[in-house]
Short mmCIF file of C-alpha atoms and ligand atoms in Angstrom, two decimals:
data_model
loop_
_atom_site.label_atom_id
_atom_site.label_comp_id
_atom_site.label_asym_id
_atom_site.label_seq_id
_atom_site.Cartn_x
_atom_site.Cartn_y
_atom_site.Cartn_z
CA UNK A 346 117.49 72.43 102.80
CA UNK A 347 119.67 73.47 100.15
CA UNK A 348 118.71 76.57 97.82
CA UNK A 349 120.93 78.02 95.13
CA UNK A 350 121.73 81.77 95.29
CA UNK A 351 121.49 84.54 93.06
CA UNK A 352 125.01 86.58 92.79
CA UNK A 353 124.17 88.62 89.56
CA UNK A 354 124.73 92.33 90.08
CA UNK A 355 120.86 92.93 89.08
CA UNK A 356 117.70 93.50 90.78
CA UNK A 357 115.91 90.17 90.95
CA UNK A 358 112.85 89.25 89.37
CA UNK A 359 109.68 88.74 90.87
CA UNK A 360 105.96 88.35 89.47
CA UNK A 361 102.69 87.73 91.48
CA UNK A 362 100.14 85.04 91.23
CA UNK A 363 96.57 86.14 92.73
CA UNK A 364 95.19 90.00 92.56
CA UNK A 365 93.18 90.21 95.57
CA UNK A 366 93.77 91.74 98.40
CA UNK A 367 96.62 90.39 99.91
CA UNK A 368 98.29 90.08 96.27
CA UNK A 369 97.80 93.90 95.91
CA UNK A 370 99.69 94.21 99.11
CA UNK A 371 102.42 92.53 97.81
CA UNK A 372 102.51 94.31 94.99
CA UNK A 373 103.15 97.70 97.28
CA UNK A 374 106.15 95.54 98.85
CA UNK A 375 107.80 94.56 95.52
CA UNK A 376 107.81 98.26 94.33
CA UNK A 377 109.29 99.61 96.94
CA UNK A 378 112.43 96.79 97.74
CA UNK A 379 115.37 98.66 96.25
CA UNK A 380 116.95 94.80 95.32
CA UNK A 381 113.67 93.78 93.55
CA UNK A 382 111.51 94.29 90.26
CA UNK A 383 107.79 93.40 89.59
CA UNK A 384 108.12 92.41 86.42
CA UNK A 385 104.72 90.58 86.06
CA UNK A 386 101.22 89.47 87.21
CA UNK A 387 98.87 87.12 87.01
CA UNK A 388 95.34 86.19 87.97
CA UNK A 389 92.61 83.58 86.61
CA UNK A 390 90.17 86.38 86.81
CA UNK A 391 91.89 89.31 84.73
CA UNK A 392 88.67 91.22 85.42
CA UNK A 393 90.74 92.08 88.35
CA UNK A 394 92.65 94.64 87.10
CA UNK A 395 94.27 95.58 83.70
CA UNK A 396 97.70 93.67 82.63
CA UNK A 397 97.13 90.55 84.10
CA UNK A 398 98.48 86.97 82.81
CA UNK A 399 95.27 84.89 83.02
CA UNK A 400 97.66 81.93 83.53
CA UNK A 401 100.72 81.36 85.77
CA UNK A 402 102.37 79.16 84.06
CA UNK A 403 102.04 81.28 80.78
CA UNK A 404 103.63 84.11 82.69
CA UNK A 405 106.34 81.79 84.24
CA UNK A 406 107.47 80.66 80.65
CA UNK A 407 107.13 84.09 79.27
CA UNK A 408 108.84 85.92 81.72
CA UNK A 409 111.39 83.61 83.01
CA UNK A 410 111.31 85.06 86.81
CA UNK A 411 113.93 84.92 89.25
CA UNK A 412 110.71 84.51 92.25
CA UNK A 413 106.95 84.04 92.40
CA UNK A 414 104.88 85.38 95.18
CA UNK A 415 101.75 83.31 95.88
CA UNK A 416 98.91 85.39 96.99
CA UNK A 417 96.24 83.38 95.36
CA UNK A 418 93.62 81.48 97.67
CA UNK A 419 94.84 78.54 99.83
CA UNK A 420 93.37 75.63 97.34
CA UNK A 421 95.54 77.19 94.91
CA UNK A 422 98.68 77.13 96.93
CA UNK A 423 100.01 73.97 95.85
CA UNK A 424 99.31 73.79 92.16
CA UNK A 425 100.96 77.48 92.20
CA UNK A 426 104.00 76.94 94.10
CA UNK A 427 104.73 73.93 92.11
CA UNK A 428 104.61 75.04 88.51
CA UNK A 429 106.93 77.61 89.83
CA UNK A 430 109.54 75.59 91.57
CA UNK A 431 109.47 72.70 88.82
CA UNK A 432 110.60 75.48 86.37
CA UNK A 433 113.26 76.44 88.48
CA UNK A 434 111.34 79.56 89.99
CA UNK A 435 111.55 80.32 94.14
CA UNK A 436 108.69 81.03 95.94
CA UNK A 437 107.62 83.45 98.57
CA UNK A 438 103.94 82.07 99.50
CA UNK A 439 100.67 83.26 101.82
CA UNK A 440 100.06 81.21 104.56
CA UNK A 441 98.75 78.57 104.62
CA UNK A 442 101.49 76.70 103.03
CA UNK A 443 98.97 74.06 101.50
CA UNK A 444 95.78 72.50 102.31
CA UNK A 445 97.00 69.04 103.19
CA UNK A 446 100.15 68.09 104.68
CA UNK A 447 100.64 65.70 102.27
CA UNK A 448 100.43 68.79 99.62
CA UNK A 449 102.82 70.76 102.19
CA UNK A 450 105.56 67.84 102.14
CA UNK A 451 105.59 67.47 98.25
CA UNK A 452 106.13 71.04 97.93
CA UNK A 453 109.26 70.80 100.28
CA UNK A 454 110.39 68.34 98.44
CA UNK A 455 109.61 70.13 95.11
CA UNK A 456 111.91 72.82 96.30
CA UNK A 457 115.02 70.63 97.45
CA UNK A 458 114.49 69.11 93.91
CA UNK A 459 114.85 72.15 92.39
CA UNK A 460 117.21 73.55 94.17
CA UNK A 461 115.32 76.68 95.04
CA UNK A 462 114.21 78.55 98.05
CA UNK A 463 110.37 78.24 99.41
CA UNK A 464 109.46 80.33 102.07
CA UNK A 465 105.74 80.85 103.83
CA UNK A 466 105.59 84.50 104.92
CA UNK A 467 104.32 84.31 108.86
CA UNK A 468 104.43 87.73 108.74
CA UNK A 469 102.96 87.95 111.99
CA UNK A 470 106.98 86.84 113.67
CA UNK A 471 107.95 89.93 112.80
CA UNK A 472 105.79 92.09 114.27
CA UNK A 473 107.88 93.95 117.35
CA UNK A 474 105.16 93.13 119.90
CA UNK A 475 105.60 89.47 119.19
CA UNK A 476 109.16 89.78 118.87
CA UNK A 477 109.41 90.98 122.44
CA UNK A 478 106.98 88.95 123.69
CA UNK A 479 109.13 85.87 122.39
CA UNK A 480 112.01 87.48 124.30
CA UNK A 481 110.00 88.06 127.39
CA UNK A 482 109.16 84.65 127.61
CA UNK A 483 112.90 83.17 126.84
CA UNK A 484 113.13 84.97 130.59
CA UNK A 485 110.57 82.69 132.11
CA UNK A 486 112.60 79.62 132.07
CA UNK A 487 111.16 75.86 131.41
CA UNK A 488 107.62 76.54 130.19
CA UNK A 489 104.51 74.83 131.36
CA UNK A 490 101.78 76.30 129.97
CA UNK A 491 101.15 78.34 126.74
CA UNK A 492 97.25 80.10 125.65
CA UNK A 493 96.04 82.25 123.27
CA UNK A 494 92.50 83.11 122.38
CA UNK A 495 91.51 84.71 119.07
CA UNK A 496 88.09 86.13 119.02
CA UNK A 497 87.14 88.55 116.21
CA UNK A 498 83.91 89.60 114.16
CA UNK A 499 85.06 88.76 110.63
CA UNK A 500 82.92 88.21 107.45
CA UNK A 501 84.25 89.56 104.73
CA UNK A 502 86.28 87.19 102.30
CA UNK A 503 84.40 85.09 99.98
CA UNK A 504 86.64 82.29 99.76
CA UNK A 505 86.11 81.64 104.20
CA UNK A 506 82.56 81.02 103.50
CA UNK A 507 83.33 77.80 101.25
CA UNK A 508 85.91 76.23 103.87
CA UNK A 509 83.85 73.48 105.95
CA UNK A 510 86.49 74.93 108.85
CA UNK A 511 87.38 78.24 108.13
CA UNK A 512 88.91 79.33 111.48
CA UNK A 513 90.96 76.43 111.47
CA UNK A 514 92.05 76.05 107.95
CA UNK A 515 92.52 79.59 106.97
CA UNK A 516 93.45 81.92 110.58
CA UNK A 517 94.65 79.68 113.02
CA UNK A 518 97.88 79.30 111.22
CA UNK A 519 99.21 82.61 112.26
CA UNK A 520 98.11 81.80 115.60
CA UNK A 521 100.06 78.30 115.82
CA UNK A 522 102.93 79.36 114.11
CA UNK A 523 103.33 81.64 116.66
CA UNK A 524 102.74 79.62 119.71
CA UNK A 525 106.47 77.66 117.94
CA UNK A 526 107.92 80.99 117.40
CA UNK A 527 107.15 82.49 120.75
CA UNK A 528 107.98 79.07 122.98
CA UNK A 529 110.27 77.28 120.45
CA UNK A 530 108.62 74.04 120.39
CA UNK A 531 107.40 71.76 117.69
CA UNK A 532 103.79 70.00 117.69
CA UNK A 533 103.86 65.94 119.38
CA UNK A 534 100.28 65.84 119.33
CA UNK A 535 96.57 67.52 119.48
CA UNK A 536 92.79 67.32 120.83
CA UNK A 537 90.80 69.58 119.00
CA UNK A 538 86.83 70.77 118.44
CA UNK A 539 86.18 72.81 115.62
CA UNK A 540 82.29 74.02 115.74
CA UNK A 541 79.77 76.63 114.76
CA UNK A 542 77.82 78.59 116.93
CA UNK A 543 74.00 78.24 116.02
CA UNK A 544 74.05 82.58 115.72
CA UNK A 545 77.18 82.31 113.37
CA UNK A 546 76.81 83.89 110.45
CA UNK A 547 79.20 81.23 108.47
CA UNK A 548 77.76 77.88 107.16
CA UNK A 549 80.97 76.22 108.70
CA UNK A 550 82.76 75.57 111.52
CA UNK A 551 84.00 79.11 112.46
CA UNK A 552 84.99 78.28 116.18
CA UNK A 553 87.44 76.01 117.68
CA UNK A 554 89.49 75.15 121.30
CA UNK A 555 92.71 73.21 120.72
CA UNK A 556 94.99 71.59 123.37
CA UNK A 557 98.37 70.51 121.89
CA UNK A 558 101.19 68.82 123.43
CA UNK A 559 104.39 70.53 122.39
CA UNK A 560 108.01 69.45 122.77
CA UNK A 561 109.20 69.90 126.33
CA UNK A 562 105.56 68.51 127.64
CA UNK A 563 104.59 72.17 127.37
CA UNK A 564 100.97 72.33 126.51
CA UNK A 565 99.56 75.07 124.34
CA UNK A 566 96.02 75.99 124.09
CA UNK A 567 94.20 77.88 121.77
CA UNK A 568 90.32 78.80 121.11
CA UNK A 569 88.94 81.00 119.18
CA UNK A 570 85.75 82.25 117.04
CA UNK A 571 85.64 84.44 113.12
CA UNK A 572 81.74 84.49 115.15
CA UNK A 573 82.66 87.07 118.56
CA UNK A 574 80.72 89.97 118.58
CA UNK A 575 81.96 92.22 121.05
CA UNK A 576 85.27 93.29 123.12
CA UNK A 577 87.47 91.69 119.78
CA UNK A 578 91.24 90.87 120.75
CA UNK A 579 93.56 91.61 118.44
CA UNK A 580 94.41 89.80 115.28
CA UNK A 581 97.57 87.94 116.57
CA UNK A 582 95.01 87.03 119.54
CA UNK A 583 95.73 87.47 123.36
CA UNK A 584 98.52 85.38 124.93
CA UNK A 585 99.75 83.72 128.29
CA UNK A 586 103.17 82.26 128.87
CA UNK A 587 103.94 80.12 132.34
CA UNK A 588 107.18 79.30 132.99
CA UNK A 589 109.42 77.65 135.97
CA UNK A 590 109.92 81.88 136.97
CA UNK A 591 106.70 83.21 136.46
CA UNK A 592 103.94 84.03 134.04
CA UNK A 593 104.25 86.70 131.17
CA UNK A 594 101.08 87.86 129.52
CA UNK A 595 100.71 90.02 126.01
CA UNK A 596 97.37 91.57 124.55
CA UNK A 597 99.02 90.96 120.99
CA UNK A 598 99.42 94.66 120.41
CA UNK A 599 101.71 96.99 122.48
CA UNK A 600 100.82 95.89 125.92
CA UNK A 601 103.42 92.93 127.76
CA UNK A 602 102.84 92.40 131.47
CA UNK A 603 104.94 90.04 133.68
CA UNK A 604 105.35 88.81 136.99
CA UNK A 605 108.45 87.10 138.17
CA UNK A 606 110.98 88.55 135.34
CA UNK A 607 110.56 91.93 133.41
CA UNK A 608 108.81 92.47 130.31
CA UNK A 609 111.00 93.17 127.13
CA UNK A 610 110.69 96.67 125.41
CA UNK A 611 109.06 96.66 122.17
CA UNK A 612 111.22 98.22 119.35
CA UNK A 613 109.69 100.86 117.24
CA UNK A 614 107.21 99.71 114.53
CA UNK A 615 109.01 101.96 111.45
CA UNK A 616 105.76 100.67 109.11
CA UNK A 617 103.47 102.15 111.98
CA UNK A 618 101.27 104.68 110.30
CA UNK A 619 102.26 103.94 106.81
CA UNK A 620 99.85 102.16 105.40
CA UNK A 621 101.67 99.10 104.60
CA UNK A 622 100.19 95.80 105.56
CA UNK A 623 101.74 94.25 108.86
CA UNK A 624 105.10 92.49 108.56
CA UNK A 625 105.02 91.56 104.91
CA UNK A 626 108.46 94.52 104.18
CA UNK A 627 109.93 92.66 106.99
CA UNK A 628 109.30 88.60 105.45
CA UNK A 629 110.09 90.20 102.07
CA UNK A 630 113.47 91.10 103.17
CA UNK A 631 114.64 88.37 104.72
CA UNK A 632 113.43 86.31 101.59
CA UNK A 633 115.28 88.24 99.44
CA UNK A 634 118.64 87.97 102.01
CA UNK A 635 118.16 84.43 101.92
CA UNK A 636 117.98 84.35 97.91
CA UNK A 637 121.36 86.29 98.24
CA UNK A 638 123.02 84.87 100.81
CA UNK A 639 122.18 81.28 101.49
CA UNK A 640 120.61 82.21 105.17
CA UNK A 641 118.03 80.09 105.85
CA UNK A 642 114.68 82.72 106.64
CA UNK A 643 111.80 81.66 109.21
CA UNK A 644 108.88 80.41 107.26
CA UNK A 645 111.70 77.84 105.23
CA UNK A 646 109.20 75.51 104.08
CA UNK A 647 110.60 72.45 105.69
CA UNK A 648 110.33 73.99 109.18
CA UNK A 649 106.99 75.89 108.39
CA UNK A 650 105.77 72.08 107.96
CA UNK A 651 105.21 71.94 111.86
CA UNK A 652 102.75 74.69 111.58
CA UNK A 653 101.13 73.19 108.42
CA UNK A 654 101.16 70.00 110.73
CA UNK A 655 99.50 71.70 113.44
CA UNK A 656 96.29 72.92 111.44
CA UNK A 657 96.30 69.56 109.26
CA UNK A 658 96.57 67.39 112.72
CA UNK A 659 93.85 69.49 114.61
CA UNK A 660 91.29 69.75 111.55
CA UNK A 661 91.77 65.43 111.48
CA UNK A 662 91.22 65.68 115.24
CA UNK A 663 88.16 67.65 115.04
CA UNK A 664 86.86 65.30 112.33
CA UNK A 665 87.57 62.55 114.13
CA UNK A 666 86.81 63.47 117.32
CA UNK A 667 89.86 61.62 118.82
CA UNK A 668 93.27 62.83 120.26
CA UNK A 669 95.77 62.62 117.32
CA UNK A 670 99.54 62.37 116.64
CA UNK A 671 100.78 65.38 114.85
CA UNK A 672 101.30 64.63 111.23
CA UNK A 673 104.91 66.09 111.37
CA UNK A 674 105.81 62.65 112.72
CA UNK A 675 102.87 60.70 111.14
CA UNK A 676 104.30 61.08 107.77
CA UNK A 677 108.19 60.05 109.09
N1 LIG B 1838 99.35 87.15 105.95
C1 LIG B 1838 98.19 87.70 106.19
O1 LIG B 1838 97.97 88.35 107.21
C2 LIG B 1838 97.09 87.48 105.19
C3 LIG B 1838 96.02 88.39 105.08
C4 LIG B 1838 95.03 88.15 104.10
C5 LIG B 1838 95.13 87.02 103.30
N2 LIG B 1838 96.18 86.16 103.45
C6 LIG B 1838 96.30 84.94 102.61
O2 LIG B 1838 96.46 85.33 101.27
C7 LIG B 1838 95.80 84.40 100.40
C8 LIG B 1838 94.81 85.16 99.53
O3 LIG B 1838 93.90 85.86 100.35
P1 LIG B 1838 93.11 87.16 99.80
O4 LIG B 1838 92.44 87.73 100.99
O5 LIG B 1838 94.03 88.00 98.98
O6 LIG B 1838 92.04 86.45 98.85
P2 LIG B 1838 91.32 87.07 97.57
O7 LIG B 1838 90.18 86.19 97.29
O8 LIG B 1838 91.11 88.54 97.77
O9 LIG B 1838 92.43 86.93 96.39
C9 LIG B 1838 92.88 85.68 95.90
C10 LIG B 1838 93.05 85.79 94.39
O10 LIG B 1838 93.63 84.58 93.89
C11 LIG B 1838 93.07 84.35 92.61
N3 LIG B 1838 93.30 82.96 92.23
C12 LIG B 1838 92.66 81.85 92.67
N4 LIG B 1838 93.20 80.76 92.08
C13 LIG B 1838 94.19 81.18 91.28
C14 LIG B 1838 95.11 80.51 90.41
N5 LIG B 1838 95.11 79.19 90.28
N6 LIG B 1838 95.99 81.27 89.72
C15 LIG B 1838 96.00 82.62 89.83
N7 LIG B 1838 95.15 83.30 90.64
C16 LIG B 1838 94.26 82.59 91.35
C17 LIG B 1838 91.60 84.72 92.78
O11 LIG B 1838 90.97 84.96 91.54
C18 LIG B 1838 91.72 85.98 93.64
O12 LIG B 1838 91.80 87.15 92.85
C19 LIG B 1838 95.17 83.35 101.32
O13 LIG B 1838 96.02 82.24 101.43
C20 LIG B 1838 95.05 84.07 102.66
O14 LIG B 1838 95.11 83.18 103.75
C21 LIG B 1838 97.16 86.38 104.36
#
């Protein structure tokens, strides 16, 4: 990966694609970066709010910006990202990277093209529980065994309700993404059911179990449900770590227990309180280092391929019912 930087003594550029929620959060991030300027927005429904560009790539020509966020819904992703980087225009997407991995890979290689910088905000690896969590489990020595469950009572996005899989396509991102961040492994393979409960109140699959095989032979399980009523865990889920040392376990808040090495201190959340949606000052900042300096960010789109790999591979196991190579080395 090899991204051109911006040296120009100016504040650089940025406009929006997508004004719903998460675009609005954005928004609050943009305006408050000293090294940054919203300079426009756009949505295909400019009912939305006033001001908006009904078209991205009629704001892209128009306004000539230095980087796009894309905030729009995930089977938008690609077109998005793509009529920004072909004219020369960095992007700082929403997970999921793309629908396919297929999409996910031609983006990547949109961006080397171009010479620009494409980053996935996982804004979830910045978080300081996770962050010392990760550390915690550095401590434990070779691991064995990674798990995390995700079960929450969610039904409120319209956009869920039309994905055939919407725990797996749309959530379960942040989840595997973390499992690489906090273990530092890639995906070799998966097993995975994806199902709906007969109560669910979603016409998909909204409930899933997942065993991959990581690098290492650790194996990392997930399962969760958008269709738990009751005792939720958080939304970065509920996690277990066992290592060659010990076991180190985090409710994916505040709370990190371990026996056999000692637990890592979280650092103070400075956001806490504020407002501000989780972790997205902290991805913003890093993109806009990396557009400065050259330093690669997490979430670089080539490496946030193994996490786009990890949903893509499990959805095709699910479908398929069979055990399946991850599409990281599929596509090699
Ligand atoms: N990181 C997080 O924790 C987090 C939280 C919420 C949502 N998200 C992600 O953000 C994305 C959007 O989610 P949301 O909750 O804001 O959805 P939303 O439905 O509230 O907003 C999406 C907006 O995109 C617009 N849009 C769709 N296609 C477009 C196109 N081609 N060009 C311009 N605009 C277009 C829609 O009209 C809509 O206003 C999703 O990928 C979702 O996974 C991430």
């Amino acid at each position: 990966m090899t991204f051109d930087t911006i040296t120009e003594d100016r504040p650089l550029r940025a406009v929006i694609a997508g004004a719903g929620f998460i675009g609005r959060q954005w928004a609050t991030e943009l305006r408050l970066h000293p090294d940054v300027e919203l300079v426009g927005w756009a949505d295909v429904d400019t009912d939305k709010m006033p001001g908006l560009y009904g078209s991205v790539t009629e704001m892209l020509d128009t306004l000539r910006p230095d980087f796009l966020v894309n905030g729009t819904v995930p089977g938008a992703h690609h077109e998005v990202t793509l009529a920004a980087l072909d004219r020369g225009v960095s992007v700082l997407s929403e997970k999921p990277m793309a629908v396919t991995f297929e999409e996910g890979a031609a983006m990547v290689a949109a961006a080397d093209r171009a010479r620009r910088l494409f980053m996935v905000s996982q804004n979830r690896r910045y978080l300081p529980g996770l962050v010392a969590y990760r550390r915690t489990v550095a401590e434990l020595g070779e691991l064995a065994i990674l798990a995390s469950e995700f079960y929450i009572p969610y039904k409120t996005v319209k956009f869920l309700d039309d994905l055939p899989h919407p725990l797996i396509q749309d959530m379960a991102i942040h989840l595997f993404d973390a499992a690489r961040a906090i273990s530092g492994t890639d995906p070799l393979s998966v097993y995975c059911e994806s199902f709906r409960p007969a109560a669910s109140w979603y016409t998909g699959a909204c409930s899933a179990t997942a065993i991959f095989e990581m690098t290492g032979g650790l194996r990392y399980v997930f399962s969760g449900s958008w269709s738990a009523p009751g005792l939720q865990t958080s939304w970065t889920g509920s996690w277990r770590a066992i290592g060659a040392r010990g076991t180190a376990v985090w409710d994916g808040d505040a709370t990190i227990r371990a026996e056999g090495v000692l637990p890592v201190e979280l650092e103070k959340d400075v956001h806490a309180g504020s407002g501000r949606f989780q972790g997205l000052a902290w991805a913003l900042r890093e993109f806009v280092d990396a557009l400065r300096t050259g330093r690669p960010p997490q979430g670089e789109g080539r490496d946030n391929l193994a996490s786009l790999a990890m949903v893509t591979s499990a959805l095709e196991s699910a479908i398929r019912g069979e055990r399946i190579t991850s599409h990281l080395y599929a596509a090699d």
